[in-house]
JSON list of C-alpha atoms in Angstrom, two decimals:
[
{"chain": "A", "resi": 568, "resn": "ALA", "atom": "CA", "xyz": [-28.79, 15.95, 10.99]},
{"chain": "A", "resi": 569, "resn": "ALA", "atom": "CA", "xyz": [-26.02, 14.70, 13.13]},
{"chain": "A", "resi": 570, "resn": "GLY", "atom": "CA", "xyz": [-22.64, 14.92, 11.65]},
{"chain": "A", "resi": 571, "resn": "VAL", "atom": "CA", "xyz": [-19.22, 13.43, 12.20]},
{"chain": "A", "resi": 572, "resn": "ILE", "atom": "CA", "xyz": [-17.70, 15.22, 15.26]},
{"chain": "A", "resi": 573, "resn": "GLN", "atom": "CA", "xyz": [-14.11, 15.60, 15.80]},
{"chain": "A", "resi": 574, "resn": "SER", "atom": "CA", "xyz": [-12.33, 16.95, 18.67]},
{"chain": "A", "resi": 575, "resn": "PRO", "atom": "CA", "xyz": [-10.24, 18.98, 19.25]},
{"chain": "A", "resi": 576, "resn": "ARG", "atom": "CA", "xyz": [-10.65, 21.35, 16.30]},
{"chain": "A", "resi": 577, "resn": "HIS", "atom": "CA", "xyz": [-7.16, 22.65, 16.87]},
{"chain": "A", "resi": 578, "resn": "LEU", "atom": "CA", "xyz": [-4.19, 21.32, 18.73]},
{"chain": "A", "resi": 579, "resn": "ILE", "atom": "CA", "xyz": [-0.81, 22.64, 19.36]},
{"chain": "A", "resi": 580, "resn": "LYS", "atom": "CA", "xyz": [1.94, 20.26, 20.62]},
{"chain": "A", "resi": 581, "resn": "GLU", "atom": "CA", "xyz": [5.67, 20.29, 20.95]},
{"chain": "A", "resi": 582, "resn": "LYS", "atom": "CA", "xyz": [8.01, 17.88, 19.39]},
{"chain": "A", "resi": 583, "resn": "ARG", "atom": "CA", "xyz": [8.16, 14.50, 21.01]},
{"chain": "A", "resi": 584, "resn": "GLU", "atom": "CA", "xyz": [4.89, 15.01, 22.83]},
{"chain": "A", "resi": 585, "resn": "THR", "atom": "CA", "xyz": [1.87, 12.80, 22.42]},
{"chain": "A", "resi": 586, "resn": "ALA", "atom": "CA", "xyz": [-1.56, 13.76, 20.89]},
{"chain": "A", "resi": 587, "resn": "THR", "atom": "CA", "xyz": [-4.96, 12.09, 20.90]},
{"chain": "A", "resi": 588, "resn": "LEU", "atom": "CA", "xyz": [-7.51, 12.93, 18.41]},
{"chain": "A", "resi": 589, "resn": "LYS", "atom": "CA", "xyz": [-11.21, 11.81, 18.75]},
{"chain": "A", "resi": 590, "resn": "CYS", "atom": "CA", "xyz": [-13.81, 11.08, 16.30]},
{"chain": "A", "resi": 591, "resn": "TYR", "atom": "CA", "xyz": [-17.60, 10.52, 16.82]},
{"chain": "A", "resi": 592, "resn": "PRO", "atom": "CA", "xyz": [-19.21, 9.03, 13.81]},
{"chain": "A", "resi": 593, "resn": "ILE", "atom": "CA", "xyz": [-22.77, 9.46, 12.60]},
{"chain": "A", "resi": 594, "resn": "PRO", "atom": "CA", "xyz": [-25.14, 7.29, 14.58]},
{"chain": "A", "resi": 595, "resn": "ARG", "atom": "CA", "xyz": [-25.45, 3.75, 13.04]},
{"chain": "A", "resi": 596, "resn": "HIS", "atom": "CA", "xyz": [-22.46, 4.22, 10.91]},
{"chain": "A", "resi": 597, "resn": "ASP", "atom": "CA", "xyz": [-20.29, 1.20, 11.54]},
{"chain": "A", "resi": 598, "resn": "THR", "atom": "CA", "xyz": [-17.05, 2.18, 9.67]},
{"chain": "A", "resi": 599, "resn": "VAL", "atom": "CA", "xyz": [-14.51, 4.90, 10.65]},
{"chain": "A", "resi": 600, "resn": "TYR", "atom": "CA", "xyz": [-11.69, 6.23, 8.56]},
{"chain": "A", "resi": 601, "resn": "TRP", "atom": "CA", "xyz": [-8.65, 8.48, 9.30]},
{"chain": "A", "resi": 602, "resn": "TYR", "atom": "CA", "xyz": [-7.06, 10.71, 6.75]},
{"chain": "A", "resi": 603, "resn": "GLN", "atom": "CA", "xyz": [-4.10, 13.06, 7.06]},
{"chain": "A", "resi": 604, "resn": "GLN", "atom": "CA", "xyz": [-3.80, 16.14, 4.76]},
{"chain": "A", "resi": 605, "resn": "GLY", "atom": "CA", "xyz": [-0.59, 17.91, 4.74]},
{"chain": "A", "resi": 606, "resn": "PRO", "atom": "CA", "xyz": [-0.41, 21.76, 3.66]},
{"chain": "A", "resi": 607, "resn": "GLY", "atom": "CA", "xyz": [-1.29, 21.95, -0.02]},
{"chain": "A", "resi": 608, "resn": "GLN", "atom": "CA", "xyz": [-1.69, 18.18, -0.30]},
{"chain": "A", "resi": 609, "resn": "ASP", "atom": "CA", "xyz": [-4.53, 15.77, -0.86]},
{"chain": "A", "resi": 610, "resn": "PRO", "atom": "CA", "xyz": [-5.73, 13.75, 1.99]},
{"chain": "A", "resi": 611, "resn": "GLN", "atom": "CA", "xyz": [-3.88, 10.53, 2.52]},
{"chain": "A", "resi": 612, "resn": "PHE", "atom": "CA", "xyz": [-5.54, 7.41, 3.99]},
{"chain": "A", "resi": 613, "resn": "LEU", "atom": "CA", "xyz": [-4.23, 6.26, 7.40]},
{"chain": "A", "resi": 614, "resn": "ILE", "atom": "CA", "xyz": [-6.41, 3.61, 8.75]},
{"chain": "A", "resi": 615, "resn": "SER", "atom": "CA", "xyz": [-10.05, 2.38, 9.06]},
{"chain": "A", "resi": 616, "resn": "PHE", "atom": "CA", "xyz": [-12.15, 0.31, 11.37]},
{"chain": "A", "resi": 617, "resn": "TYR", "atom": "CA", "xyz": [-15.38, -1.72, 10.58]},
{"chain": "A", "resi": 618, "resn": "GLU", "atom": "CA", "xyz": [-17.33, -2.96, 13.57]},
{"chain": "A", "resi": 619, "resn": "LYS", "atom": "CA", "xyz": [-14.39, -2.07, 15.88]},
{"chain": "A", "resi": 620, "resn": "MET", "atom": "CA", "xyz": [-12.07, -4.18, 14.01]},
{"chain": "A", "resi": 621, "resn": "GLN", "atom": "CA", "xyz": [-9.19, -2.72, 11.82]},
{"chain": "A", "resi": 622, "resn": "SER", "atom": "CA", "xyz": [-10.42, -3.03, 8.24]},
{"chain": "A", "resi": 623, "resn": "ASP", "atom": "CA", "xyz": [-7.63, -1.43, 6.19]},
{"chain": "A", "resi": 624, "resn": "LYS", "atom": "CA", "xyz": [-4.30, 0.20, 6.80]},
{"chain": "A", "resi": 625, "resn": "GLY", "atom": "CA", "xyz": [-2.55, 2.87, 4.79]},
{"chain": "A", "resi": 626, "resn": "SER", "atom": "CA", "xyz": [0.48, 4.99, 5.20]},
{"chain": "A", "resi": 627, "resn": "ILE", "atom": "CA", "xyz": [0.24, 5.28, 9.01]},
{"chain": "A", "resi": 628, "resn": "PRO", "atom": "CA", "xyz": [3.55, 5.87, 10.84]},
{"chain": "A", "resi": 629, "resn": "ASP", "atom": "CA", "xyz": [4.43, 3.26, 13.44]},
{"chain": "A", "resi": 630, "resn": "ARG", "atom": "CA", "xyz": [4.33, 6.13, 16.03]},
{"chain": "A", "resi": 631, "resn": "PHE", "atom": "CA", "xyz": [0.61, 6.37, 15.42]},
{"chain": "A", "resi": 632, "resn": "SER", "atom": "CA", "xyz": [-2.06, 4.01, 16.65]},
{"chain": "A", "resi": 633, "resn": "ALA", "atom": "CA", "xyz": [-5.85, 4.02, 16.52]},
{"chain": "A", "resi": 634, "resn": "GLN", "atom": "CA", "xyz": [-8.81, 1.95, 17.75]},
{"chain": "A", "resi": 635, "resn": "GLN", "atom": "CA", "xyz": [-12.58, 2.06, 17.57]},
{"chain": "A", "resi": 636, "resn": "PHE", "atom": "CA", "xyz": [-14.45, 1.59, 20.79]},
{"chain": "A", "resi": 637, "resn": "SER", "atom": "CA", "xyz": [-17.65, -0.33, 21.76]},
{"chain": "A", "resi": 638, "resn": "ASP", "atom": "CA", "xyz": [-19.74, 2.96, 21.22]},
{"chain": "A", "resi": 639, "resn": "TYR", "atom": "CA", "xyz": [-18.10, 3.30, 17.63]},
{"chain": "A", "resi": 640, "resn": "HIS", "atom": "CA", "xyz": [-16.13, 6.37, 18.41]},
{"chain": "A", "resi": 641, "resn": "SER", "atom": "CA", "xyz": [-12.51, 6.24, 17.40]},
{"chain": "A", "resi": 642, "resn": "GLU", "atom": "CA", "xyz": [-9.25, 7.69, 18.65]},
{"chain": "A", "resi": 643, "resn": "LEU", "atom": "CA", "xyz": [-5.99, 8.35, 16.86]},
{"chain": "A", "resi": 644, "resn": "ASN", "atom": "CA", "xyz": [-3.01, 8.24, 19.10]},
{"chain": "A", "resi": 645, "resn": "MET", "atom": "CA", "xyz": [0.16, 10.09, 17.96]},
{"chain": "A", "resi": 646, "resn": "SER", "atom": "CA", "xyz": [3.48, 9.74, 19.88]},
{"chain": "A", "resi": 647, "resn": "SER", "atom": "CA", "xyz": [6.94, 11.23, 19.51]},
{"chain": "A", "resi": 648, "resn": "LEU", "atom": "CA", "xyz": [5.53, 13.99, 17.37]},
{"chain": "A", "resi": 649, "resn": "GLU", "atom": "CA", "xyz": [7.54, 15.44, 14.65]},
{"chain": "A", "resi": 650, "resn": "LEU", "atom": "CA", "xyz": [7.28, 18.76, 12.82]},
{"chain": "A", "resi": 651, "resn": "GLY", "atom": "CA", "xyz": [6.13, 16.84, 9.69]},
{"chain": "A", "resi": 652, "resn": "ASP", "atom": "CA", "xyz": [3.02, 15.58, 11.58]},
{"chain": "A", "resi": 653, "resn": "SER", "atom": "CA", "xyz": [1.57, 19.06, 11.40]},
{"chain": "A", "resi": 654, "resn": "ALA", "atom": "CA", "xyz": [-1.49, 18.54, 9.20]},
{"chain": "A", "resi": 655, "resn": "LEU", "atom": "CA", "xyz": [-5.19, 18.60, 9.09]},
{"chain": "A", "resi": 656, "resn": "TYR", "atom": "CA", "xyz": [-6.54, 15.20, 10.25]},
{"chain": "A", "resi": 657, "resn": "PHE", "atom": "CA", "xyz": [-9.96, 14.08, 9.04]},
{"chain": "A", "resi": 658, "resn": "CYS", "atom": "CA", "xyz": [-12.20, 11.44, 10.37]},
{"chain": "A", "resi": 659, "resn": "ALA", "atom": "CA", "xyz": [-14.90, 10.15, 8.10]},
{"chain": "A", "resi": 660, "resn": "SER", "atom": "CA", "xyz": [-17.67, 7.65, 8.83]},
{"chain": "A", "resi": 661, "resn": "SER", "atom": "CA", "xyz": [-19.88, 5.37, 6.58]},
{"chain": "A", "resi": 662, "resn": "PHE", "atom": "CA", "xyz": [-22.27, 2.72, 6.71]},
{"chain": "A", "resi": 663, "resn": "THR", "atom": "CA", "xyz": [-20.92, -0.74, 5.44]},
{"chain": "A", "resi": 664, "resn": "LEU", "atom": "CA", "xyz": [-17.63, 0.11, 4.31]},
{"chain": "A", "resi": 665, "resn": "GLY", "atom": "CA", "xyz": [-18.57, 3.17, 2.31]},
{"chain": "A", "resi": 666, "resn": "TYR", "atom": "CA", "xyz": [-20.80, 1.68, -0.43]},
{"chain": "A", "resi": 667, "resn": "TYR", "atom": "CA", "xyz": [-23.26, 4.47, 0.12]},
{"chain": "A", "resi": 668, "resn": "GLY", "atom": "CA", "xyz": [-20.79, 7.29, 0.68]},
{"chain": "A", "resi": 669, "resn": "TYR", "atom": "CA", "xyz": [-18.74, 8.86, 3.29]},
{"chain": "A", "resi": 670, "resn": "THR", "atom": "CA", "xyz": [-19.29, 11.75, 5.73]},
{"chain": "A", "resi": 671, "resn": "PHE", "atom": "CA", "xyz": [-16.24, 13.76, 6.76]},
{"chain": "A", "resi": 672, "resn": "GLY", "atom": "CA", "xyz": [-15.84, 15.58, 10.04]},
{"chain": "A", "resi": 673, "resn": "SER", "atom": "CA", "xyz": [-14.57, 19.14, 10.00]},
{"chain": "A", "resi": 674, "resn": "GLY", "atom": "CA", "xyz": [-11.07, 17.96, 10.82]},
{"chain": "A", "resi": 675, "resn": "THR", "atom": "CA", "xyz": [-8.49, 18.57, 13.67]},
{"chain": "A", "resi": 676, "resn": "ARG", "atom": "CA", "xyz": [-5.70, 20.87, 12.79]},
{"chain": "A", "resi": 677, "resn": "LEU", "atom": "CA", "xyz": [-2.52, 19.67, 14.46]},
{"chain": "A", "resi": 678, "resn": "THR", "atom": "CA", "xyz": [0.50, 21.98, 14.78]},
{"chain": "A", "resi": 679, "resn": "VAL", "atom": "CA", "xyz": [3.64, 20.65, 16.00]},
{"chain": "A", "resi": 680, "resn": "VAL", "atom": "CA", "xyz": [6.24, 23.33, 17.13]},
{"chain": "D", "resi": 995, "resn": "ALA", "atom": "CA", "xyz": [-3.27, 0.08, -7.82]},
{"chain": "D", "resi": 996, "resn": "GLN", "atom": "CA", "xyz": [-5.67, 3.00, -7.94]},
{"chain": "D", "resi": 997, "resn": "LYS", "atom": "CA", "xyz": [-4.80, 6.35, -8.98]},
{"chain": "D", "resi": 998, "resn": "VAL", "atom": "CA", "xyz": [-6.64, 9.72, -9.63]},
{"chain": "D", "resi": 999, "resn": "THR", "atom": "CA", "xyz": [-5.09, 12.52, -11.70]},
{"chain": "D", "resi": 1000, "resn": "GLN", "atom": "CA", "xyz": [-6.26, 16.07, -11.70]},
{"chain": "D", "resi": 1001, "resn": "ALA", "atom": "CA", "xyz": [-3.99, 17.66, -14.25]},
{"chain": "D", "resi": 1002, "resn": "GLN", "atom": "CA", "xyz": [-5.13, 21.25, -13.47]},
{"chain": "D", "resi": 1003, "resn": "THR", "atom": "CA", "xyz": [-3.45, 22.33, -10.29]},
{"chain": "D", "resi": 1004, "resn": "GLU", "atom": "CA", "xyz": [-4.81, 25.91, -10.42]},
{"chain": "D", "resi": 1005, "resn": "ILE", "atom": "CA", "xyz": [-7.64, 27.59, -12.54]},
{"chain": "D", "resi": 1006, "resn": "SER", "atom": "CA", "xyz": [-8.55, 31.23, -12.32]},
{"chain": "D", "resi": 1007, "resn": "VAL", "atom": "CA", "xyz": [-11.73, 32.54, -13.95]},
{"chain": "D", "resi": 1008, "resn": "VAL", "atom": "CA", "xyz": [-13.83, 35.57, -13.87]},
{"chain": "D", "resi": 1009, "resn": "GLU", "atom": "CA", "xyz": [-17.35, 35.42, -12.33]},
{"chain": "D", "resi": 1010, "resn": "LYS", "atom": "CA", "xyz": [-19.96, 34.10, -14.68]},
{"chain": "D", "resi": 1011, "resn": "GLU", "atom": "CA", "xyz": [-17.69, 32.17, -16.67]},
{"chain": "D", "resi": 1012, "resn": "ASP", "atom": "CA", "xyz": [-18.07, 28.32, -17.07]},
{"chain": "D", "resi": 1013, "resn": "VAL", "atom": "CA", "xyz": [-15.27, 26.14, -15.78]},
{"chain": "D", "resi": 1014, "resn": "THR", "atom": "CA", "xyz": [-14.45, 22.48, -16.21]},
{"chain": "D", "resi": 1015, "resn": "LEU", "atom": "CA", "xyz": [-12.32, 20.59, -13.77]},
{"chain": "D", "resi": 1016, "resn": "ASP", "atom": "CA", "xyz": [-10.72, 17.47, -15.28]},
{"chain": "D", "resi": 1017, "resn": "CYS", "atom": "CA", "xyz": [-10.43, 14.00, -13.44]},
{"chain": "D", "resi": 1018, "resn": "VAL", "atom": "CA", "xyz": [-8.87, 11.04, -14.86]},
{"chain": "D", "resi": 1019, "resn": "TYR", "atom": "CA", "xyz": [-8.76, 7.68, -12.90]},
{"chain": "D", "resi": 1020, "resn": "GLU", "atom": "CA", "xyz": [-7.01, 4.44, -13.01]},
{"chain": "D", "resi": 1021, "resn": "THR", "atom": "CA", "xyz": [-8.26, 1.17, -11.54]},
{"chain": "D", "resi": 1022, "resn": "ARG", "atom": "CA", "xyz": [-8.34, -2.58, -12.61]},
{"chain": "D", "resi": 1023, "resn": "ASP", "atom": "CA", "xyz": [-11.61, -3.02, -10.78]},
{"chain": "D", "resi": 1024, "resn": "THR", "atom": "CA", "xyz": [-14.84, -3.28, -12.66]},
{"chain": "D", "resi": 1025, "resn": "THR", "atom": "CA", "xyz": [-16.85, -2.02, -9.76]},
{"chain": "D", "resi": 1026, "resn": "TYR", "atom": "CA", "xyz": [-15.80, 1.32, -8.42]},
{"chain": "D", "resi": 1027, "resn": "TYR", "atom": "CA", "xyz": [-17.25, 4.59, -7.14]},
{"chain": "D", "resi": 1028, "resn": "LEU", "atom": "CA", "xyz": [-16.20, 8.10, -7.96]},
{"chain": "D", "resi": 1029, "resn": "PHE", "atom": "CA", "xyz": [-16.62, 11.20, -5.96]},
{"chain": "D", "resi": 1030, "resn": "TRP", "atom": "CA", "xyz": [-16.13, 14.90, -5.96]},
{"chain": "D", "resi": 1031, "resn": "TYR", "atom": "CA", "xyz": [-15.47, 16.95, -2.86]},
{"chain": "D", "resi": 1032, "resn": "LYS", "atom": "CA", "xyz": [-15.19, 20.70, -2.34]},
{"chain": "D", "resi": 1033, "resn": "GLN", "atom": "CA", "xyz": [-12.68, 22.10, 0.18]},
{"chain": "D", "resi": 1034, "resn": "PRO", "atom": "CA", "xyz": [-13.36, 25.78, 0.88]},
{"chain": "D", "resi": 1035, "resn": "PRO", "atom": "CA", "xyz": [-10.83, 27.94, 2.74]},
{"chain": "D", "resi": 1036, "resn": "SER", "atom": "CA", "xyz": [-12.27, 26.95, 6.04]},
{"chain": "D", "resi": 1037, "resn": "GLY", "atom": "CA", "xyz": [-10.88, 23.39, 5.44]},
{"chain": "D", "resi": 1038, "resn": "GLU", "atom": "CA", "xyz": [-13.78, 21.04, 5.60]},
{"chain": "D", "resi": 1039, "resn": "LEU", "atom": "CA", "xyz": [-14.55, 18.54, 2.97]},
{"chain": "D", "resi": 1040, "resn": "VAL", "atom": "CA", "xyz": [-17.95, 18.98, 1.37]},
{"chain": "D", "resi": 1041, "resn": "PHE", "atom": "CA", "xyz": [-19.40, 16.10, -0.48]},
{"chain": "D", "resi": 1042, "resn": "LEU", "atom": "CA", "xyz": [-20.72, 17.09, -4.03]},
{"chain": "D", "resi": 1043, "resn": "ILE", "atom": "CA", "xyz": [-21.44, 13.76, -5.82]},
{"chain": "D", "resi": 1044, "resn": "ARG", "atom": "CA", "xyz": [-21.05, 10.01, -5.77]},
{"chain": "D", "resi": 1045, "resn": "ARG", "atom": "CA", "xyz": [-21.25, 7.89, -9.04]},
{"chain": "D", "resi": 1046, "resn": "ASN", "atom": "CA", "xyz": [-20.89, 4.21, -9.47]},
{"chain": "D", "resi": 1047, "resn": "SER", "atom": "CA", "xyz": [-19.12, 2.62, -12.42]},
{"chain": "D", "resi": 1048, "resn": "PHE", "atom": "CA", "xyz": [-22.18, 1.21, -13.79]},
{"chain": "D", "resi": 1049, "resn": "ASP", "atom": "CA", "xyz": [-24.11, 4.43, -14.06]},
{"chain": "D", "resi": 1050, "resn": "GLU", "atom": "CA", "xyz": [-22.67, 6.49, -16.89]},
{"chain": "D", "resi": 1051, "resn": "GLN", "atom": "CA", "xyz": [-25.62, 8.86, -16.95]},
{"chain": "D", "resi": 1052, "resn": "ASN", "atom": "CA", "xyz": [-24.45, 12.46, -16.54]},
{"chain": "D", "resi": 1053, "resn": "GLU", "atom": "CA", "xyz": [-25.86, 14.46, -13.70]},
{"chain": "D", "resi": 1054, "resn": "ILE", "atom": "CA", "xyz": [-26.85, 18.03, -13.38]},
{"chain": "D", "resi": 1055, "resn": "SER", "atom": "CA", "xyz": [-27.50, 19.76, -9.98]},
{"chain": "D", "resi": 1056, "resn": "GLY", "atom": "CA", "xyz": [-28.08, 23.46, -10.24]},
{"chain": "D", "resi": 1057, "resn": "ARG", "atom": "CA", "xyz": [-25.09, 25.10, -11.76]},
{"chain": "D", "resi": 1058, "resn": "TYR", "atom": "CA", "xyz": [-23.02, 21.83, -11.20]},
{"chain": "D", "resi": 1059, "resn": "SER", "atom": "CA", "xyz": [-22.84, 19.17, -13.88]},
{"chain": "D", "resi": 1060, "resn": "TRP", "atom": "CA", "xyz": [-20.73, 15.95, -14.17]},
{"chain": "D", "resi": 1061, "resn": "ASN", "atom": "CA", "xyz": [-19.70, 14.04, -17.18]},
{"chain": "D", "resi": 1062, "resn": "PHE", "atom": "CA", "xyz": [-18.55, 10.36, -16.56]},
{"chain": "D", "resi": 1063, "resn": "GLN", "atom": "CA", "xyz": [-17.05, 8.58, -19.53]},
{"chain": "D", "resi": 1064, "resn": "LYS", "atom": "CA", "xyz": [-15.75, 5.06, -18.81]},
{"chain": "D", "resi": 1065, "resn": "SER", "atom": "CA", "xyz": [-14.25, 4.79, -22.29]},
{"chain": "D", "resi": 1066, "resn": "THR", "atom": "CA", "xyz": [-11.61, 7.54, -21.28]},
{"chain": "D", "resi": 1067, "resn": "SER", "atom": "CA", "xyz": [-11.68, 6.92, -17.49]},
{"chain": "D", "resi": 1068, "resn": "SER", "atom": "CA", "xyz": [-12.78, 10.44, -16.87]},
{"chain": "D", "resi": 1069, "resn": "PHE", "atom": "CA", "xyz": [-15.26, 12.05, -14.43]},
{"chain": "D", "resi": 1070, "resn": "ASN", "atom": "CA", "xyz": [-15.15, 15.65, -15.26]},
{"chain": "D", "resi": 1071, "resn": "PHE", "atom": "CA", "xyz": [-16.94, 18.54, -13.31]},
{"chain": "D", "resi": 1072, "resn": "THR", "atom": "CA", "xyz": [-18.43, 21.59, -14.85]},
{"chain": "D", "resi": 1073, "resn": "ILE", "atom": "CA", "xyz": [-19.54, 24.75, -12.93]},
{"chain": "D", "resi": 1074, "resn": "THR", "atom": "CA", "xyz": [-21.81, 26.93, -15.00]},
{"chain": "D", "resi": 1075, "resn": "ALA", "atom": "CA", "xyz": [-21.84, 30.76, -14.32]},
{"chain": "D", "resi": 1076, "resn": "SER", "atom": "CA", "xyz": [-19.25, 30.49, -11.65]},
{"chain": "D", "resi": 1077, "resn": "GLN", "atom": "CA", "xyz": [-19.48, 32.61, -8.50]},
{"chain": "D", "resi": 1078, "resn": "VAL", "atom": "CA", "xyz": [-17.02, 34.01, -6.09]},
{"chain": "D", "resi": 1079, "resn": "VAL", "atom": "CA", "xyz": [-18.38, 31.48, -3.47]},
{"chain": "D", "resi": 1080, "resn": "ASP", "atom": "CA", "xyz": [-17.17, 28.63, -5.76]},
{"chain": "D", "resi": 1081, "resn": "SER", "atom": "CA", "xyz": [-13.56, 29.41, -4.92]},
{"chain": "D", "resi": 1082, "resn": "ALA", "atom": "CA", "xyz": [-12.10, 26.40, -3.31]},
{"chain": "D", "resi": 1083, "resn": "VAL", "atom": "CA", "xyz": [-10.05, 23.32, -3.91]},
{"chain": "D", "resi": 1084, "resn": "TYR", "atom": "CA", "xyz": [-11.93, 20.57, -5.58]},
{"chain": "D", "resi": 1085, "resn": "PHE", "atom": "CA", "xyz": [-10.96, 16.95, -5.09]},
{"chain": "D", "resi": 1086, "resn": "CYS", "atom": "CA", "xyz": [-11.88, 14.03, -7.26]},
{"chain": "D", "resi": 1087, "resn": "ALA", "atom": "CA", "xyz": [-11.70, 10.64, -5.40]},
{"chain": "D", "resi": 1088, "resn": "LEU", "atom": "CA", "xyz": [-12.01, 6.94, -6.25]},
{"chain": "D", "resi": 1089, "resn": "ARG", "atom": "CA", "xyz": [-13.26, 3.96, -4.15]},
{"chain": "D", "resi": 1090, "resn": "THR", "atom": "CA", "xyz": [-12.48, 0.48, -5.37]},
{"chain": "D", "resi": 1091, "resn": "SER", "atom": "CA", "xyz": [-12.69, -2.93, -3.68]},
{"chain": "D", "resi": 1092, "resn": "GLY", "atom": "CA", "xyz": [-11.10, -1.62, -0.52]},
{"chain": "D", "resi": 1093, "resn": "SER", "atom": "CA", "xyz": [-13.20, 0.82, 1.37]},
{"chain": "D", "resi": 1094, "resn": "ARG", "atom": "CA", "xyz": [-10.61, 3.71, 1.41]},
{"chain": "D", "resi": 1095, "resn": "LEU", "atom": "CA", "xyz": [-10.79, 6.63, -0.83]},
{"chain": "D", "resi": 1096, "resn": "THR", "atom": "CA", "xyz": [-7.91, 7.67, -3.14]},
{"chain": "D", "resi": 1097, "resn": "PHE", "atom": "CA", "xyz": [-7.89, 11.30, -3.75]},
{"chain": "D", "resi": 1098, "resn": "GLY", "atom": "CA", "xyz": [-6.42, 13.38, -6.71]},
{"chain": "D", "resi": 1099, "resn": "GLU", "atom": "CA", "xyz": [-4.04, 16.21, -5.96]},
{"chain": "D", "resi": 1100, "resn": "GLY", "atom": "CA", "xyz": [-6.72, 18.73, -6.12]},
{"chain": "D", "resi": 1101, "resn": "THR", "atom": "CA", "xyz": [-7.50, 21.69, -8.27]},
{"chain": "D", "resi": 1102, "resn": "GLN", "atom": "CA", "xyz": [-7.50, 25.18, -6.83]},
{"chain": "D", "resi": 1103, "resn": "LEU", "atom": "CA", "xyz": [-10.25, 27.21, -8.32]},
{"chain": "D", "resi": 1104, "resn": "THR", "atom": "CA", "xyz": [-10.28, 30.96, -8.00]},
{"chain": "D", "resi": 1105, "resn": "VAL", "atom": "CA", "xyz": [-13.41, 32.94, -9.16]},
{"chain": "D", "resi": 1106, "resn": "ASN", "atom": "CA", "xyz": [-12.56, 36.63, -9.43]},
{"chain": "D", "resi": 1107, "resn": "PRO", "atom": "CA", "xyz": [-15.27, 39.10, -9.28]}
]
């Protein structure tokens, strides 16, 4: 069965650079979520989109932005990267806002040096 | 506000021992969903179980079992006859009226041979 696809799997950037993370949800899933997991921490909710509109917003820095496109894939754009942005970034998708559960991608490991 | 507490930061057992991971949650919502995820060293989040607030029936899946008690706001997870491959971080998570998941801080389980 198709899963949630995230790219790239690993990314190394320097401070103050920009990064773009991509997420391709399971076909027919209409909701996408982004989570950030720092080393030794639990995943923290960043933002979600339902039917291409932002549906919820968590602790996402102003330097980050995201959107969901017409084909339902989503991109998380991160600018002016800081060392503290180094983390594992998960995308998850669901059908109808997660009433039936969520499927997580394998994550993108971002390292800022 | 929603909160999930996993009081056990780390647990170490010897193979074939039974182990219970505790999860206590807080929410004012009457409808909510509880989840358990496994995160092995490779980093992905593996879905284990979803339970809604109206279904207090305990569940068993192979060596895994879950005990949901609304009276104590707990959703504990037991692994019977643990194996080395069970070594991972286990997260309990809560979904309420919003669609985001709130995770506990996780329990690092180490199963020694």
